[in-house]
Short mmCIF file of C-alpha atoms and ligand atoms in Angstrom, two decimals:
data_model
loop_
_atom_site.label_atom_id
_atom_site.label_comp_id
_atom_site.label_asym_id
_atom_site.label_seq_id
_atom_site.Cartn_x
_atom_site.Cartn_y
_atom_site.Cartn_z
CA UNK A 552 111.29 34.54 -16.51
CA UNK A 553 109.71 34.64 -19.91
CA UNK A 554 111.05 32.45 -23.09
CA UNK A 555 112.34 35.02 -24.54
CA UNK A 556 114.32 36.13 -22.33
CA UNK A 557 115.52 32.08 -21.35
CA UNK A 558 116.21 32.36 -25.12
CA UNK A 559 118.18 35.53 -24.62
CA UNK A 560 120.11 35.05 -21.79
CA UNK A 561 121.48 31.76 -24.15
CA UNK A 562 122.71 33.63 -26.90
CA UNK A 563 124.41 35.99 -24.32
CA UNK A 564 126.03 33.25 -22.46
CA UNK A 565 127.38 32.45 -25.93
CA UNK A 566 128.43 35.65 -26.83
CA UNK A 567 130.26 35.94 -23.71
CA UNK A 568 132.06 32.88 -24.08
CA UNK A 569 133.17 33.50 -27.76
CA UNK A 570 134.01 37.07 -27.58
CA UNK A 571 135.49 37.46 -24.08
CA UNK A 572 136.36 33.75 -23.02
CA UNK A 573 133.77 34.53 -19.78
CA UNK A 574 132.44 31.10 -19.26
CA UNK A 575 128.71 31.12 -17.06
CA UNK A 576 128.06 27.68 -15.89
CA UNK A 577 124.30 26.26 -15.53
CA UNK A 578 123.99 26.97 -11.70
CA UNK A 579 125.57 30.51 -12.41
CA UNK A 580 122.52 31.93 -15.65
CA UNK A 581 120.13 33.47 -12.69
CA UNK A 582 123.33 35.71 -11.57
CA UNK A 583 124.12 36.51 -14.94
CA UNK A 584 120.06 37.50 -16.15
CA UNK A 585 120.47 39.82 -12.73
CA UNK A 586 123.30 41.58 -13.42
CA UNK A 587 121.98 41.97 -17.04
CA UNK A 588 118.66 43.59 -15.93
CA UNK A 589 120.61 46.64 -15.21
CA UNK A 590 122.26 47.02 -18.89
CA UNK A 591 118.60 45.99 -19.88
CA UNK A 592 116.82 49.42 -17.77
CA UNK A 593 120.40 51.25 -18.79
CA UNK A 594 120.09 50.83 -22.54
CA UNK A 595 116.12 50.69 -22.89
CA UNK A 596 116.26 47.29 -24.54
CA UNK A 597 112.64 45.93 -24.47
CA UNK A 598 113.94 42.09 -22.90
CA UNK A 599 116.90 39.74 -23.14
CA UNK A 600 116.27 38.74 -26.34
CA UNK A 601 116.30 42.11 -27.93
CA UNK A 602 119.58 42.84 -26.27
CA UNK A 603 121.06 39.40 -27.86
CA UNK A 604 120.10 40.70 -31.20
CA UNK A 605 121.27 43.90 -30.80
CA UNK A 606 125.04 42.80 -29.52
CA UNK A 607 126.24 42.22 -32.82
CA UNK A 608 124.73 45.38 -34.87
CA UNK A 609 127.81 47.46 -35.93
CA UNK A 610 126.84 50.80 -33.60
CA UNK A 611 126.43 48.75 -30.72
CA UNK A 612 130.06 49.12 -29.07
CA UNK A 613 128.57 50.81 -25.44
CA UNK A 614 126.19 47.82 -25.59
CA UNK A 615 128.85 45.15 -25.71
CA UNK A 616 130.82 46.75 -23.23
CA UNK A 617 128.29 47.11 -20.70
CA UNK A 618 127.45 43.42 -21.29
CA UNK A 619 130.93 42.89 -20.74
CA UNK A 620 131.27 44.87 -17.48
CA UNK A 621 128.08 43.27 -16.05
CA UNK A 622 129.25 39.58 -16.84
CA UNK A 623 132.84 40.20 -15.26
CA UNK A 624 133.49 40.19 -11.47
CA UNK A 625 135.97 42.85 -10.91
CA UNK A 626 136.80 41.97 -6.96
CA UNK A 627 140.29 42.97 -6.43
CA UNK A 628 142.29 44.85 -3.55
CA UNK A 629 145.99 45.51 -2.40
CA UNK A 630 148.70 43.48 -1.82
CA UNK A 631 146.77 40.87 -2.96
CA UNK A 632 148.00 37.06 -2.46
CA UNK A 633 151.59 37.96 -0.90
CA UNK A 634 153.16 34.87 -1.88
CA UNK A 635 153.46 35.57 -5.59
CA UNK A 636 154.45 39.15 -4.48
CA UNK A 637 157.47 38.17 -2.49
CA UNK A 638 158.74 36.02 -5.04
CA UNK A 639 158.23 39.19 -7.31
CA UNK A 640 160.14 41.17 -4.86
CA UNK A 641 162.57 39.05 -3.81
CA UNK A 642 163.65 36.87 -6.75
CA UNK A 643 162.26 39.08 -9.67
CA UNK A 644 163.35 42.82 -8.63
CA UNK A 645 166.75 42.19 -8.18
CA UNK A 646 166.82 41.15 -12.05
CA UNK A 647 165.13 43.93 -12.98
CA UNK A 648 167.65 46.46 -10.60
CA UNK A 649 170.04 47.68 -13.13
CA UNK A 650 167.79 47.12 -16.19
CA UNK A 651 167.34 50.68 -18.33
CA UNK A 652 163.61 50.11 -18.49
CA UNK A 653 161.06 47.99 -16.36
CA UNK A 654 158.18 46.81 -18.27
CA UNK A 655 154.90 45.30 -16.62
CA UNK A 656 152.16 44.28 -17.51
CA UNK A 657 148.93 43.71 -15.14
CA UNK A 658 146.66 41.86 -17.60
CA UNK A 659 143.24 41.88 -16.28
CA UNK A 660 144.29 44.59 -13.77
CA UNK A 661 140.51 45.36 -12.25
CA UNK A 662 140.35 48.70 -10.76
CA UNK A 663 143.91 49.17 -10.43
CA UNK A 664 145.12 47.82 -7.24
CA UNK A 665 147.44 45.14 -8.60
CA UNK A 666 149.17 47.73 -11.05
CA UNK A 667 149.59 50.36 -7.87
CA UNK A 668 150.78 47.65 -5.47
CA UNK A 669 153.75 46.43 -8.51
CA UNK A 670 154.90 50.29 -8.18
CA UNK A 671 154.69 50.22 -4.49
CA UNK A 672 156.83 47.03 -4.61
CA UNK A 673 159.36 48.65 -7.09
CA UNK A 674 159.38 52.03 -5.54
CA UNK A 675 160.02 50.29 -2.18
CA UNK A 676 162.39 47.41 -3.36
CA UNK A 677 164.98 49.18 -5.68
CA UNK A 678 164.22 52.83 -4.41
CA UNK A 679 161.61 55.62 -5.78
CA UNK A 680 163.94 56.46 -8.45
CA UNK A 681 163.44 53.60 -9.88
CA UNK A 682 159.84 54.72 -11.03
CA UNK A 683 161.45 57.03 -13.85
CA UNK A 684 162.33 53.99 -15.88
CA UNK A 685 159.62 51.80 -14.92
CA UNK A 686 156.26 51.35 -16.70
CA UNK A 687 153.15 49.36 -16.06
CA UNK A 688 150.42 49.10 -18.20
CA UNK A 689 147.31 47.64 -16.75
CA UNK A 690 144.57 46.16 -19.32
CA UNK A 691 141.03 44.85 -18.49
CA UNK A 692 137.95 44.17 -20.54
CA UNK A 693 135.57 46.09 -18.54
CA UNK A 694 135.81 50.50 -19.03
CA UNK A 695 134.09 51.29 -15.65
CA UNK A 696 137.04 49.82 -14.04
CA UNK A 697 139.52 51.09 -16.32
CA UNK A 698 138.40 54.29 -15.63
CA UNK A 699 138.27 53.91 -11.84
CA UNK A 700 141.95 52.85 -12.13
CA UNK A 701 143.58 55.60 -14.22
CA UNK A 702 141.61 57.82 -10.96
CA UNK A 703 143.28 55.72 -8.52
CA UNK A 704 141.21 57.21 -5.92
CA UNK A 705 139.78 54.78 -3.30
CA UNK A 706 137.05 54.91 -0.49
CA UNK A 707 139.50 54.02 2.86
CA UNK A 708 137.73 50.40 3.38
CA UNK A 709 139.34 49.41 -0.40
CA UNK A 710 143.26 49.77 1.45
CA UNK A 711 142.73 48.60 4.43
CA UNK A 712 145.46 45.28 3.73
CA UNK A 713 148.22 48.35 2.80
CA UNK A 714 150.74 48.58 5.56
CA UNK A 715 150.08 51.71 7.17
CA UNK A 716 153.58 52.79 6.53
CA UNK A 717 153.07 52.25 2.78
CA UNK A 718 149.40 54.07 3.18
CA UNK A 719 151.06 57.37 4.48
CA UNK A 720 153.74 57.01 1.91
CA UNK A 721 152.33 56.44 -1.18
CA UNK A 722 148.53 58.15 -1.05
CA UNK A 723 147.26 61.71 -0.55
CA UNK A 724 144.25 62.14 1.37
CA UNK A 725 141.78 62.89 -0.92
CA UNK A 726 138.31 64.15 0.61
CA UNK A 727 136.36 62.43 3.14
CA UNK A 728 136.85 58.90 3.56
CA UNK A 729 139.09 58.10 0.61
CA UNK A 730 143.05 58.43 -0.77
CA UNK A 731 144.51 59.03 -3.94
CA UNK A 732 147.12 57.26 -5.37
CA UNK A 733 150.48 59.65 -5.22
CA UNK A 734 151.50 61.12 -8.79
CA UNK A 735 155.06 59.33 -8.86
CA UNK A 736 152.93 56.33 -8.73
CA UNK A 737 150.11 57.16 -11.04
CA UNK A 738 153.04 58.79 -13.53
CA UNK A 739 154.04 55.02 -14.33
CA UNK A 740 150.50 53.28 -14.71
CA UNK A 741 149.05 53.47 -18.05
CA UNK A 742 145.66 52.00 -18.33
CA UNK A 743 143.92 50.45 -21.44
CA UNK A 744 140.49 49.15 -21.95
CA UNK A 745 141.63 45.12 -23.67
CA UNK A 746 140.27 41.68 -24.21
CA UNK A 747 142.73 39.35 -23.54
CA UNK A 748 141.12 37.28 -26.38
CA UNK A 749 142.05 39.33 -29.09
CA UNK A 750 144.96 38.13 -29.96
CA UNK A 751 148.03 38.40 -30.68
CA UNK A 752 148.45 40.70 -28.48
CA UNK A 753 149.51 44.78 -30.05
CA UNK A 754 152.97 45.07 -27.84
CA UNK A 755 156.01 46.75 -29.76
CA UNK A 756 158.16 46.08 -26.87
CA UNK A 757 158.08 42.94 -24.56
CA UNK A 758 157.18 42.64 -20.97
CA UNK A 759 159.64 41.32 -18.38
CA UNK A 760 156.92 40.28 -16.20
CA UNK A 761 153.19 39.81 -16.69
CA UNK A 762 150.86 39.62 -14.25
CA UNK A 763 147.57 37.71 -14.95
CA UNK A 764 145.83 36.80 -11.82
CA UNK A 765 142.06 35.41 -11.11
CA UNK A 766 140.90 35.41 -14.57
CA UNK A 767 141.87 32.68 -16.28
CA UNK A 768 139.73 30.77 -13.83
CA UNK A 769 136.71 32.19 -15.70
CA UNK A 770 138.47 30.78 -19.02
CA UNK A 771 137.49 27.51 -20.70
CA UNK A 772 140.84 25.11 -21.26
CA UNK A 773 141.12 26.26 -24.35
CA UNK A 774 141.27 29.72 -23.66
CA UNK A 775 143.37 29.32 -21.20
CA UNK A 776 146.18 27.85 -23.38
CA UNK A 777 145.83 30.12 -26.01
CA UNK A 778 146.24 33.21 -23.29
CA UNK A 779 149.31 31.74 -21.34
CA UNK A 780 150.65 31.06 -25.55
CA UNK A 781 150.18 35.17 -25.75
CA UNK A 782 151.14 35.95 -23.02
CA UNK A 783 154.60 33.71 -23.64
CA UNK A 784 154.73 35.90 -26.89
CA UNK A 785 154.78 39.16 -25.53
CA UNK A 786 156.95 38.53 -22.72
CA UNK A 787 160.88 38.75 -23.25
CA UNK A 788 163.07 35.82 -22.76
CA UNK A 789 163.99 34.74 -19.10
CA UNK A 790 160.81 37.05 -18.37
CA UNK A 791 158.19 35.88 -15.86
CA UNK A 792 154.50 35.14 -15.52
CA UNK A 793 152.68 35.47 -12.32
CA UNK A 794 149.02 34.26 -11.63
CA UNK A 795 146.74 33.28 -8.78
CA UNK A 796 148.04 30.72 -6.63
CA UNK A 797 144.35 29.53 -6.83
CA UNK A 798 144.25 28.68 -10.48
CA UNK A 799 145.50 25.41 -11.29
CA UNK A 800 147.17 25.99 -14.81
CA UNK A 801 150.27 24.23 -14.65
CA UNK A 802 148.77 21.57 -16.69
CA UNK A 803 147.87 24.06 -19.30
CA UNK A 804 150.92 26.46 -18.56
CA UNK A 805 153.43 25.12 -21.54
CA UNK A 806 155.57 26.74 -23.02
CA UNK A 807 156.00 28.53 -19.85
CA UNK A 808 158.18 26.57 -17.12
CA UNK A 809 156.91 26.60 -13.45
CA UNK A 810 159.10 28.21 -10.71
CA UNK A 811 157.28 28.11 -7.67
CA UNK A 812 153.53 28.30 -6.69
CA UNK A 813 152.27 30.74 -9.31
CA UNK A 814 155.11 31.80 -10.57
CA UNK A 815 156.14 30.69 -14.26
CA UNK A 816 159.64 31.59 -16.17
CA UNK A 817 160.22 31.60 -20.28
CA UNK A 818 162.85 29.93 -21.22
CA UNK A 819 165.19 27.78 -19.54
CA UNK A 820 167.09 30.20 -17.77
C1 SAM B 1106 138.68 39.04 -10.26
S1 SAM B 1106 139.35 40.38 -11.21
C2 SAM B 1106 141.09 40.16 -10.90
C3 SAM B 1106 141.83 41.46 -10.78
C4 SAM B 1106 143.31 41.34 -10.42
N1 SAM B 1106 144.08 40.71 -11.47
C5 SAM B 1106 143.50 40.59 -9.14
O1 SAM B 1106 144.01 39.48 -9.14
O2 SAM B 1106 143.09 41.11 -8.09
C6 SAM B 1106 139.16 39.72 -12.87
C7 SAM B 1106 139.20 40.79 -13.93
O3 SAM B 1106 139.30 40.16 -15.21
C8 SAM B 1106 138.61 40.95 -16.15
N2 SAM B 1106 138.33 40.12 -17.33
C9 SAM B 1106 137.46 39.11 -17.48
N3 SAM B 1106 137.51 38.60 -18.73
C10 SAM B 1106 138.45 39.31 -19.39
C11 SAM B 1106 138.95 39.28 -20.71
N4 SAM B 1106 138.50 38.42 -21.63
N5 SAM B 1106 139.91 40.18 -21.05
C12 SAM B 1106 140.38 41.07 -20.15
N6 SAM B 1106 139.93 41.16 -18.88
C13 SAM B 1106 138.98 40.29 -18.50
C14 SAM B 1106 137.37 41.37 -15.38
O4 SAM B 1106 136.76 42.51 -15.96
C15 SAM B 1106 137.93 41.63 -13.99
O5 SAM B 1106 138.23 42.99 -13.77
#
């Protein structure tokens, strides 16, 4: 590890932290330099500090968002922490049933699975037709995965935690080893490249439920209340917020009002 690149890897860290609200901890810089060796070979850049210096140049948009890919860890899968999804079935759905539109938002949606599972839930909860007024728009700082999502075509091992009643259902096989997300499905997933730290956030129309699960754990405090204050904004009133059951923001979590584990409710309805 040369100085420079000590030097380097700082004003990245900082970058990250300013621009994206990624937060690297001491113990974590060595994971960080490695995953930035690859942008470094990608883009040619001589060492870390040279990429530092270039982040902020006015051309250097692919730059920044390969930084921003490598310093976010996009693990995600299916059905992921049931919990939160049965109170979204079970206590959430039913509100929405006779609404004209359904509007969702998976905020920091990874490669897609947490946007595919909401229309699984919907399409399975209040019937397929359902889909034609429903829309869910999944956002995520990090294009790779955006991309991957608006495939929605998966290697087998990534749904293995789908019931295998809702596999055959909702995917088409889709060459060896791997699905594809049905079209009714796809039809109602919209997905946008978007830091959730530019804000306010550019909604016309409000979201009856938003969806913002294991990232504000990466988030400093402050972040984190200025998200879950954006995310109140955009949301409609009586509408819901779900996150990890994993990240403690209840303390932070005003003006929203907690439900259950996870689960958080605007207004006092
Ligand atoms: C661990 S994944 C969680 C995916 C999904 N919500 C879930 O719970 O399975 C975290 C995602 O947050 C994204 N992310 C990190 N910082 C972000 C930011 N500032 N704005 C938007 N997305 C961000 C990462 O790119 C990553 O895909």
């Amino acid at each position: 590890m040369t100085q420079t690149d000590r030097q380097g890897t700082e004003v990245i860290r900082g970058w990250l932290a300013q621009r994206c609200g990624i937060h690297f901890p001491e113990h974590k810089l060595d994971q960080l330099r490695q995953r930035l060796a690859k942008v470094q070979r990608e883009f040619g850049v001589t060492d870390l500090s040279d990429m530092a210096g270039q982040l902020d140049l006015a051309d250097a948009t692919a730059l920044q968002l390969a930084v921003m890919h490598a310093a976010s860890t996009n693990h995600t899968y299916f059905f992921r922490e049931s919990d939160v999804l049965d109170h979204f079935r079970d206590h959430i759905l039913p509100d929405l049933a006779n609404r004209d539109e359904i509007r969702i938002w998976s905020a920091a949606c990874a490669a897609g699975d947490e946007a595919y599972t909401i229309a699984i839930l919907i399409a399975e909860t209040l019937g397929p037709a359902a889909l034609k007024r429903t829309q869910i728009l999944g956002t995520d700082i990090s294009s790779p995965v955006i991309a991957e999502a608006e495939e929605g075509d998966y290697p087998l091992n990534r749904l293995d935690r789908i019931p295998a009643e809702l596999l055959s259902r909702w995917f088409e096989p889709a060459g060896p080893g791997r699905k594809r997300v049905r079209r009714e499905l796809r039809d109602v997933c919209t997905f946008r490249q978007m830091n959730l730290k530019t804000m306010p956030y550019p909604f016309k129309k409000s979201f009856q439920a938003v969806f913002c699960r294991n990232v504000l754990y990466y988030f400093e405090r402050e972040d984190q209340v200025a998200t879950l204050r954006a995310l109140h904004d955009v949301t409609e009133q009586g509408g819901w917020l779900l996150t990890s059951v994993t990240e403690n923001v209840r303390e932070v979590c005003a003006p929203w009002k907690p439900v259950a584990n996870g689960v958080f409710r605007k207004g006092g309805l």
